[in-house]
């Protein structure tokens, strides 16, 4: 229990709460562990909880009419997801799948609503998360409409580096294990196209790739395609 409530200090939505309030939230939360490539919930299932990642990473995606996967965004440690159901209810609008072994915290919406009624600042923070994700979705739609595959991949890699990057001596490594198929799903193209573009980016010295981890070696060179 102590480990859980101390971790909650690191979740921005809960950061301003007192130790007693954090302990209360920890008592409400259910913590579950999932292996890599397991589903946490499926698109269309009844939604009744808000989630946060304690350890690991997940992707949220929808399945298009032709069966292709459309990745919406990624969630890492300390981030919340499924927060939209707090305000509108209904089924989950996307599927959540783990990218690696992951532990998540789950708080039922009814419990969360009672917390928000006492702590309005938490509601503001959740709305900010939703606003940021909406803005990213709008930018992504713009990129799909206006940019070619090279520009879309460059823009996506730069954004992922800003959101999930870890500085290294030679650049910034995106702290997500991403397959070429997942990158293709992100930018709306084929895996073969992503493989060809990554090869060109590597040849130009813009990125390095090792075991599905991408390092941005030269943001300036990528920005030339953005």
XYZ file of N, CA and C in Angstrom:
678
model
N 0.835 -1.204 0.000
C 0.000 0.000 0.000
C 0.873 1.258 0.000
N 1.925 1.279 0.866
C 2.791 2.460 0.945
C 3.454 2.729 -0.394
N 3.896 1.646 -1.059
C 4.539 1.803 -2.358
C 3.576 2.428 -3.363
N 2.319 2.021 -3.314
C 1.342 2.521 -4.278
C 1.034 3.993 -4.075
N 0.801 4.408 -2.828
C 0.434 5.818 -2.651
C 1.627 6.728 -2.871
N 2.830 6.250 -2.575
C 4.014 7.065 -2.861
C 4.209 7.215 -4.369
N 3.884 6.170 -5.117
C 3.963 6.291 -6.570
C 2.980 7.334 -7.089
N 1.814 7.423 -6.477
C 0.784 8.350 -6.949
C 1.259 9.798 -6.942
N 2.250 10.121 -6.102
C 2.821 11.475 -6.115
C 3.365 11.820 -7.492
N 3.813 10.790 -8.241
C 4.453 11.013 -9.539
C 3.437 11.157 -10.673
N 2.158 10.860 -10.376
C 1.121 11.002 -11.399
C 0.647 12.453 -11.371
N 0.867 13.215 -12.442
C 0.562 14.653 -12.406
C -0.849 14.988 -11.933
N -1.824 14.161 -12.290
C -3.205 14.437 -11.893
C -3.358 14.458 -10.377
N -2.545 13.655 -9.672
C -2.661 13.539 -8.219
C -1.573 14.296 -7.461
N -0.704 14.988 -8.167
C 0.530 15.508 -7.574
C 0.305 16.487 -6.424
N -0.798 17.235 -6.427
C -1.007 18.277 -5.421
C -1.775 17.798 -4.195
N -2.088 16.521 -4.120
C -2.871 16.006 -3.003
C -1.984 15.715 -1.797
N -2.588 15.718 -0.638
C -1.853 15.450 0.599
C -1.558 13.958 0.714
N -0.607 13.570 1.567
C -0.335 12.144 1.779
C -1.586 11.366 2.186
N -2.432 11.974 3.015
C -3.650 11.284 3.450
C -4.579 11.042 2.266
N -4.692 12.034 1.391
C -5.556 11.882 0.216
C -4.989 10.853 -0.753
N -3.664 10.840 -0.897
C -3.029 9.852 -1.765
C -3.245 8.439 -1.223
N -3.167 8.291 0.087
C -3.421 6.985 0.691
C -4.860 6.551 0.428
N -5.778 7.510 0.462
C -7.178 7.187 0.190
C -7.344 6.716 -1.252
N -6.711 7.407 -2.196
C -6.803 7.000 -3.592
C -6.190 5.616 -3.785
N -5.043 5.382 -3.125
C -4.394 4.069 -3.226
C -5.309 2.965 -2.713
N -6.120 3.283 -1.697
C -7.042 2.274 -1.166
C -8.184 1.993 -2.143
N -8.497 2.965 -3.013
C -9.551 2.791 -4.000
C -9.051 2.068 -5.252
N -7.760 2.235 -5.550
C -7.213 1.720 -6.805
C -6.988 0.207 -6.741
N -7.245 -0.424 -7.862
C -6.925 -1.837 -8.063
C -5.713 -1.889 -8.981
N -4.671 -2.601 -8.588
C -3.460 -2.687 -9.405
C -3.375 -4.072 -10.055
N -3.157 -4.059 -11.355
C -3.082 -5.317 -12.098
C -1.843 -5.335 -12.980
N -1.279 -6.521 -13.150
C -0.110 -6.707 -14.007
C -0.525 -7.431 -15.282
N 0.057 -6.986 -16.384
C -0.226 -7.570 -17.685
C 1.099 -7.889 -18.382
N 1.128 -9.009 -19.073
C 2.293 -9.346 -19.873
C 2.264 -8.550 -21.184
N 3.383 -8.540 -21.870
C 3.480 -7.854 -23.156
C 2.430 -8.391 -24.130
N 1.829 -7.476 -24.913
C 0.848 -7.794 -25.953
C -0.477 -8.319 -25.396
N -0.774 -8.004 -24.140
C -2.080 -8.352 -23.581
C -3.026 -7.155 -23.679
N -4.319 -7.440 -23.827
C -5.327 -6.386 -23.885
C -5.794 -6.033 -22.471
N -5.873 -4.735 -22.202
C -6.404 -4.257 -20.926
C -7.910 -4.071 -21.041
N -8.336 -3.490 -22.148
C -9.756 -3.459 -22.497
C -9.864 -3.338 -24.008
N -11.065 -3.646 -24.516
C -11.286 -3.642 -25.954
C -12.246 -2.527 -26.346
N -12.025 -2.003 -27.519
C -12.936 -0.986 -28.071
C -14.367 -1.518 -28.084
N -15.290 -0.718 -27.581
C -16.690 -1.110 -27.575
C -17.159 -1.763 -26.290
N -16.226 -2.194 -25.434
C -16.629 -2.768 -24.149
C -17.154 -1.665 -23.235
N -18.092 -2.002 -22.324
C -18.576 -0.989 -21.377
C -17.424 -0.417 -20.555
N -17.373 0.909 -20.453
C -16.288 1.562 -19.722
C -16.757 2.078 -18.377
N -16.047 1.712 -17.328
C -16.480 2.137 -15.992
C -15.319 2.535 -15.087
N -14.137 2.827 -15.682
C -12.978 3.132 -14.838
C -11.992 4.024 -15.577
N -11.173 4.722 -14.805
C -10.033 5.475 -15.316
C -8.771 4.703 -14.943
N -7.766 4.729 -15.807
C -6.556 3.934 -15.625
C -5.334 4.853 -15.576
N -4.284 4.380 -14.916
C -2.977 5.029 -15.009
C -1.906 3.958 -15.019
N -0.793 4.263 -15.678
C 0.296 3.300 -15.827
C 1.275 3.469 -14.665
N 1.457 2.417 -13.922
C 2.453 2.428 -12.846
C 3.823 2.024 -13.373
N 3.829 1.059 -14.292
C 5.087 0.581 -14.867
C 4.793 0.038 -16.251
N 5.666 0.347 -17.215
C 5.502 -0.193 -18.550
C 4.950 0.817 -19.540
N 4.287 0.317 -20.592
C 3.758 1.189 -21.643
C 2.637 0.476 -22.366
N 1.677 1.254 -22.853
C 0.585 0.696 -23.642
C 0.372 1.538 -24.880
N -0.364 0.974 -25.821
C -0.828 1.742 -26.978
C -2.348 1.688 -26.997
N -2.951 2.774 -27.433
C -4.392 2.853 -27.621
C -4.657 2.925 -29.118
N -5.531 2.053 -29.605
C -5.767 2.020 -31.047
C -7.215 1.646 -31.351
N -7.621 1.969 -32.564
C -8.908 1.567 -33.096
C -8.680 0.689 -34.319
N -9.644 -0.167 -34.607
C -9.579 -1.024 -35.791
C -10.472 -0.422 -36.866
N -9.887 -0.156 -38.030
C -10.616 0.443 -39.134
C -11.502 -0.589 -39.826
N -12.381 -0.121 -40.689
C -13.320 -1.013 -41.369
C -12.612 -2.087 -42.187
N -11.438 -1.773 -42.730
C -10.714 -2.752 -43.535
C -9.848 -3.675 -42.692
N -9.960 -3.554 -41.351
C -9.216 -4.440 -40.456
C -7.872 -3.910 -40.016
N -7.426 -2.798 -40.592
C -6.141 -2.231 -40.208
C -6.242 -1.560 -38.835
N -5.116 -1.549 -38.153
C -5.021 -0.935 -36.831
C -4.603 0.523 -36.968
N -5.327 1.410 -36.281
C -4.983 2.830 -36.275
C -4.604 3.234 -34.862
N -3.294 3.456 -34.627
C -2.822 3.829 -33.299
C -3.160 5.289 -33.021
N -3.758 5.531 -31.870
C -4.143 6.883 -31.471
C -3.032 7.557 -30.678
N -2.543 6.902 -29.652
C -1.405 7.417 -28.896
C -0.874 6.352 -27.946
N 0.260 6.666 -27.344
C 0.912 5.782 -26.390
C 0.782 6.364 -24.987
N 0.875 5.493 -23.989
C 0.788 5.925 -22.595
C 1.922 5.253 -21.823
N 2.659 6.076 -21.062
C 3.784 5.545 -20.279
C 3.539 5.796 -18.793
N 4.567 5.455 -18.000
C 4.460 5.538 -16.542
C 4.021 6.924 -16.087
N 3.043 6.947 -15.182
C 2.557 8.197 -14.627
C 1.456 8.862 -15.421
N 1.107 8.310 -16.584
C 0.070 8.910 -17.422
C -1.259 8.178 -17.231
N -2.354 8.917 -17.400
C -3.684 8.332 -17.297
C -4.227 8.018 -18.681
N -5.223 7.128 -18.740
C -5.929 6.878 -19.989
C -7.355 6.414 -19.681
N -8.192 6.431 -20.708
C -9.640 6.187 -20.586
C -10.312 7.279 -19.765
N -9.665 8.441 -19.672
C -10.193 9.532 -18.859
C -11.454 10.139 -19.453
N -11.648 9.999 -20.770
C -12.806 10.621 -21.420
C -14.121 10.048 -20.889
N -14.100 8.807 -20.409
C -15.336 8.186 -19.926
C -15.827 8.800 -18.623
N -14.947 9.522 -17.924
C -15.380 10.216 -16.712
C -16.462 11.250 -17.026
N -16.398 11.832 -18.214
C -17.265 12.953 -18.546
C -18.442 12.571 -19.439
N -18.297 11.499 -20.219
C -19.385 11.166 -21.140
C -19.898 9.741 -20.988
N -19.211 8.892 -20.228
C -19.648 7.522 -20.056
C -19.609 6.737 -21.355
N -20.321 5.633 -21.399
C -20.385 4.842 -22.614
C -19.278 3.817 -22.723
N -19.131 3.201 -23.892
C -18.108 2.164 -24.092
C -16.724 2.766 -24.302
N -15.705 1.917 -24.148
C -14.342 2.363 -24.430
C -14.224 2.709 -25.908
N -13.682 3.888 -26.242
C -13.590 4.296 -27.647
C -12.402 3.683 -28.386
N -11.546 2.944 -27.668
C -10.359 2.359 -28.280
C -9.946 1.128 -27.492
N -9.034 0.375 -28.061
C -8.464 -0.796 -27.395
C -7.128 -0.423 -26.776
N -6.870 -0.928 -25.566
C -5.592 -0.698 -24.884
C -4.811 -2.008 -24.850
N -3.609 -1.992 -25.415
C -2.755 -3.176 -25.476
C -1.375 -2.833 -24.938
N -0.788 -3.726 -24.164
C 0.528 -3.464 -23.589
C 1.625 -3.618 -24.639
N 2.618 -2.737 -24.580
C 3.792 -2.819 -25.445
C 4.918 -3.598 -24.780
N 4.832 -3.756 -23.476
C 5.812 -4.496 -22.681
C 5.108 -4.938 -21.406
N 5.798 -5.705 -20.559
C 5.191 -6.072 -19.283
C 4.811 -4.793 -18.536
N 3.567 -4.727 -18.087
C 3.004 -3.462 -17.606
C 2.171 -3.679 -16.355
N 2.198 -2.693 -15.454
C 1.304 -2.679 -14.300
C 0.478 -1.401 -14.352
N -0.829 -1.540 -14.202
C -1.715 -0.382 -14.252
C -2.534 -0.292 -12.974
N -2.917 0.941 -12.643
C -3.857 1.194 -11.567
C -5.215 1.513 -12.158
N -6.266 1.035 -11.513
C -7.627 1.202 -12.011
C -8.477 1.807 -10.900
N -9.155 2.914 -11.201
C -10.072 3.540 -10.245
C -11.441 3.630 -10.887
N -12.440 3.063 -10.244
C -13.790 3.082 -10.798
C -14.278 4.523 -10.941
N -15.032 4.768 -11.996
C -15.492 6.126 -12.271
C -16.314 6.707 -11.127
N -17.130 5.872 -10.479
C -17.956 6.370 -9.370
C -17.075 6.892 -8.240
N -15.974 6.181 -7.947
C -15.039 6.642 -6.909
C -14.321 7.905 -7.361
N -13.944 7.946 -8.648
C -13.219 9.097 -9.171
C -14.105 10.339 -9.167
N -15.377 10.172 -9.471
C -16.290 11.312 -9.468
C -16.405 11.924 -8.082
N -16.413 11.091 -7.063
C -16.463 11.614 -5.688
C -15.185 12.375 -5.351
N -14.047 11.884 -5.841
C -12.787 12.592 -5.613
C -12.801 13.951 -6.314
N -13.296 13.976 -7.545
C -13.309 15.225 -8.306
C -14.245 16.250 -7.682
N -15.306 15.787 -7.046
C -16.229 16.726 -6.403
C -15.576 17.449 -5.234
N -14.532 16.835 -4.659
C -13.824 17.459 -3.536
C -12.547 18.163 -3.970
N -12.039 17.787 -5.150
C -10.752 18.339 -5.610
C -10.905 18.804 -7.061
N -11.416 20.013 -7.214
C -11.648 20.538 -8.550
C -10.385 20.649 -9.384
N -9.234 20.828 -8.713
C -7.984 20.970 -9.467
C -7.649 19.691 -10.231
N -8.095 18.538 -9.720
C -7.860 17.282 -10.435
C -8.636 17.254 -11.740
N -9.866 17.751 -11.717
C -10.672 17.798 -12.932
C -10.001 18.679 -13.985
N -9.439 19.805 -13.547
C -8.747 20.701 -14.480
C -7.566 19.988 -15.118
N -6.811 19.235 -14.328
C -5.647 18.527 -14.870
C -6.071 17.457 -15.879
N -7.170 16.761 -15.570
C -7.646 15.741 -16.497
C -8.097 16.387 -17.798
N -8.777 17.522 -17.710
C -9.208 18.237 -18.911
C -7.992 18.678 -19.728
N -6.911 19.062 -19.065
C -5.693 19.451 -19.779
C -5.099 18.266 -20.528
N -5.136 17.077 -19.909
C -4.656 15.878 -20.593
C -5.490 15.632 -21.847
N -6.808 15.728 -21.688
C -7.697 15.517 -22.838
C -7.451 16.557 -23.921
N -7.222 17.809 -23.510
C -6.976 18.878 -24.470
C -5.690 18.634 -25.244
N -4.649 18.191 -24.538
C -3.368 17.920 -25.211
C -3.525 16.800 -26.228
N -4.243 15.757 -25.859
C -4.415 14.636 -26.774
C -5.283 15.023 -27.968
N -6.272 15.876 -27.735
C -7.092 16.361 -28.844
C -6.251 17.192 -29.802
N -5.385 18.053 -29.242
C -4.523 18.871 -30.093
C -3.587 17.985 -30.919
N -3.024 16.947 -30.283
C -2.141 16.040 -31.012
C -2.898 15.317 -32.119
N -4.157 14.936 -31.833
C -4.957 14.265 -32.855
C -5.227 15.200 -34.033
N -5.510 16.465 -33.742
C -5.749 17.430 -34.811
C -4.490 17.642 -35.653
N -3.337 17.726 -34.985
C -2.079 17.885 -35.710
C -1.800 16.663 -36.579
N -2.153 15.484 -36.046
C -1.936 14.251 -36.795
C -2.814 14.222 -38.047
N -4.070 14.628 -37.909
C -4.979 14.684 -39.064
C -4.441 15.662 -40.103
N -3.912 16.800 -39.623
C -3.325 17.779 -40.548
C -2.144 17.170 -41.293
N -1.284 16.441 -40.559
C -0.119 15.830 -41.189
C -0.539 14.812 -42.252
N -1.563 13.999 -41.929
C -2.035 13.005 -42.895
C -2.528 13.665 -44.173
N -3.141 14.847 -44.027
C -3.716 15.528 -45.183
C -2.675 16.282 -46.003
N -1.665 16.830 -45.336
C -0.769 17.774 -46.009
C 0.634 17.249 -46.280
N 1.048 16.198 -45.598
C 2.428 15.741 -45.731
C 2.502 14.380 -46.397
N 3.624 14.152 -47.062
C 3.900 12.829 -47.604
C 4.391 11.892 -46.508
N 4.687 10.660 -46.883
C 5.081 9.655 -45.895
C 6.377 10.049 -45.176
N 7.341 10.634 -45.890
C 8.592 11.053 -45.254
C 8.317 12.126 -44.200
N 7.513 13.107 -44.561
C 7.203 14.179 -43.623
C 6.421 13.684 -42.423
N 5.477 12.764 -42.666
C 4.674 12.240 -41.556
C 5.527 11.446 -40.584
N 6.444 10.630 -41.106
C 7.290 9.841 -40.217
C 8.264 10.742 -39.462
N 8.838 11.725 -40.137
C 9.751 12.655 -39.465
C 9.038 13.398 -38.348
N 7.852 13.912 -38.640
C 7.068 14.642 -37.636
C 6.717 13.752 -36.461
N 6.329 12.508 -36.738
C 5.956 11.571 -35.673
C 7.150 11.230 -34.791
N 8.300 10.985 -35.398
C 9.489 10.646 -34.613
C 9.916 11.813 -33.723
N 9.842 13.026 -34.247
C 10.199 14.192 -33.443
C 9.240 14.363 -32.270
N 7.928 14.135 -32.511
C 6.944 14.247 -31.436
C 7.150 13.155 -30.385
N 7.413 11.934 -30.826
C 7.670 10.842 -29.885
C 8.919 11.115 -29.053
N 9.922 11.721 -29.663
C 11.139 12.059 -28.925
C 10.854 13.118 -27.865
N 9.987 14.073 -28.189
C 9.628 15.100 -27.204
C 8.830 14.494 -26.044
N 7.937 13.555 -26.380
C 7.055 12.996 -25.357
C 7.705 11.870 -24.559
N 8.530 11.054 -25.222
C 9.036 9.835 -24.582
C 10.545 9.677 -24.739
N 11.233 10.780 -25.010
C 12.665 10.698 -25.269
C 13.521 10.681 -24.022
N 14.610 9.928 -24.099
C 15.626 9.896 -23.054
C 16.945 10.373 -23.656
N 17.537 11.463 -23.143
C 18.792 11.966 -23.713
C 19.934 10.954 -23.569
N 20.692 10.794 -24.637
C 21.889 9.951 -24.652
C 23.056 10.796 -25.161
N 24.242 10.216 -25.117
C 25.412 10.955 -25.601
C 25.293 11.281 -27.081
N 24.677 10.352 -27.840
C 24.627 10.548 -29.295
C 23.300 11.094 -29.788
N 22.345 11.317 -28.879
C 21.061 11.831 -29.317
C 19.972 11.584 -28.285
N 18.744 11.474 -28.740
C 17.592 11.237 -27.870
C 16.920 9.939 -28.302
N 16.856 8.968 -27.389
C 16.248 7.677 -27.688
C 14.778 7.683 -27.292
N 13.922 7.271 -28.205
C 12.494 7.144 -27.928
C 12.288 5.918 -27.063
N 11.780 6.120 -25.856
C 11.702 5.053 -24.862
C 10.454 4.199 -25.050
N 10.296 3.689 -26.276
C 9.206 2.781 -26.623
C 9.751 1.754 -27.610
N 9.388 0.492 -27.421
C 9.743 -0.538 -28.394
C 8.697 -0.533 -29.504
N 9.040 0.049 -30.634
C 8.072 0.225 -31.719
C 8.476 -0.611 -32.930
N 7.561 -1.440 -33.385
C 7.793 -2.194 -34.612
C 7.547 -1.289 -35.817
N 8.065 -1.711 -36.958
C 7.811 -0.952 -38.185
C 6.321 -0.941 -38.514
N 5.606 -2.019 -38.181
C 4.173 -2.052 -38.429
C 3.434 -1.033 -37.565
N 3.882 -0.867 -36.312
C 3.250 0.119 -35.437
C 3.509 1.539 -35.924
N 4.717 1.786 -36.401
C 4.999 3.098 -36.986
C 4.151 3.329 -38.226
N 3.978 2.287 -39.022
C 3.140 2.406 -40.215
C 1.703 2.728 -39.825
N 1.224 2.088 -38.767
C -0.131 2.366 -38.289
C -0.265 3.800 -37.807
N 0.776 4.322 -37.208
C 0.746 5.695 -36.707
C 0.614 6.708 -37.828
N 1.310 6.478 -38.947
C 1.364 7.505 -39.985
C 0.509 7.176 -41.203
N -0.209 6.045 -41.160
C -1.122 5.730 -42.246
C -0.442 5.302 -43.528
N 0.498 4.347 -43.414
C 1.174 3.838 -44.601
C 1.493 2.359 -44.388
N 2.278 1.774 -45.259
C 2.603 0.360 -45.152
C 3.904 0.158 -44.382
N 4.080 -1.062 -43.877
C 5.317 -1.385 -43.166
C 6.514 -1.262 -44.108
N 6.339 -1.663 -45.367
C 7.433 -1.603 -46.329
C 7.882 -0.158 -46.563
N 6.919 0.754 -46.595
C 7.261 2.168 -46.777
C 8.045 2.685 -45.579
N 7.610 2.326 -44.370
C 8.333 2.747 -43.168
C 9.757 2.198 -43.175
N 9.910 0.939 -43.552
C 11.250 0.335 -43.599
C 12.156 1.105 -44.552
N 11.615 1.471 -45.725
C 12.410 2.210 -46.709
C 12.777 3.602 -46.194
N 11.820 4.290 -45.562
C 12.098 5.640 -45.075
C 13.102 5.603 -43.931
N 12.946 4.659 -43.013
C 13.899 4.545 -41.900
C 15.301 4.268 -42.429
N 15.390 3.442 -43.448
C 16.694 3.158 -44.047
C 17.316 4.436 -44.615
N 16.502 5.264 -45.260
C 17.010 6.531 -45.784
C 17.417 7.476 -44.652
N 16.597 7.539 -43.597
C 16.932 8.398 -42.454
C 18.235 7.947 -41.794
N 18.430 6.638 -41.707
C 19.680 6.105 -41.127
C 20.865 6.459 -42.022
N 20.686 6.310 -43.325
C 21.770 6.620 -44.263
C 22.170 8.091 -44.183
N 21.195 8.956 -43.927
C 21.456 10.390 -43.812
C 22.029 10.774 -42.448
N 22.065 9.820 -41.506
C 22.569 10.126 -40.164
C 21.553 10.831 -39.278
N 20.263 10.749 -39.647
C 19.233 11.420 -38.855
C 18.790 10.582 -37.669
N 18.769 9.242 -37.843
C 18.317 8.352 -36.770
C 19.217 7.132 -36.702
N 19.154 6.464 -35.556
C 19.748 5.153 -35.381
C 18.677 4.219 -34.862
N 18.749 2.942 -35.229
C 17.742 1.965 -34.793
C 18.454 0.744 -34.251
N 18.069 0.333 -33.039
C 18.622 -0.866 -32.433
C 17.547 -1.534 -31.588
N 17.189 -2.766 -31.973
C 16.213 -3.562 -31.235
C 14.902 -2.797 -31.003
N 14.373 -2.262 -32.058
C 13.091 -1.541 -32.048
C 13.143 -0.247 -31.236
N 14.320 0.204 -30.841
C 14.463 1.501 -30.182
C 15.093 2.471 -31.179
N 14.434 3.596 -31.376
C 14.903 4.588 -32.340
C 15.543 5.747 -31.598
N 16.738 6.138 -32.035
C 17.436 7.287 -31.465
C 17.500 8.401 -32.504
N 17.061 9.571 -32.102
C 17.148 10.733 -32.985
C 18.561 11.285 -32.875
N 19.342 11.124 -33.934
C 20.733 11.572 -33.932
C 20.857 13.024 -34.379
N 19.966 13.436 -35.290
C 20.011 14.802 -35.804
C 18.589 15.322 -36.001
N 18.038 15.990 -34.995
C 16.691 16.565 -35.145
C 16.615 17.538 -36.324
N 17.723 18.218 -36.602
C 17.727 19.187 -37.686
C 17.479 18.509 -39.038
N 18.110 17.348 -39.228
C 17.913 16.633 -40.498
C 16.484 16.118 -40.622
N 15.921 15.652 -39.509
C 14.529 15.196 -39.542
C 13.592 16.374 -39.785
N 13.901 17.503 -39.149
C 13.046 18.685 -39.293
C 13.008 19.158 -40.743
N 14.037 18.835 -41.504
C 14.031 19.201 -42.907
C 12.944 18.490 -43.691
N 12.488 17.337 -43.177
C 11.389 16.597 -43.806
C 10.053 16.947 -43.172
N 10.074 17.524 -41.956
C 8.843 17.769 -41.183
C 7.979 18.821 -41.867
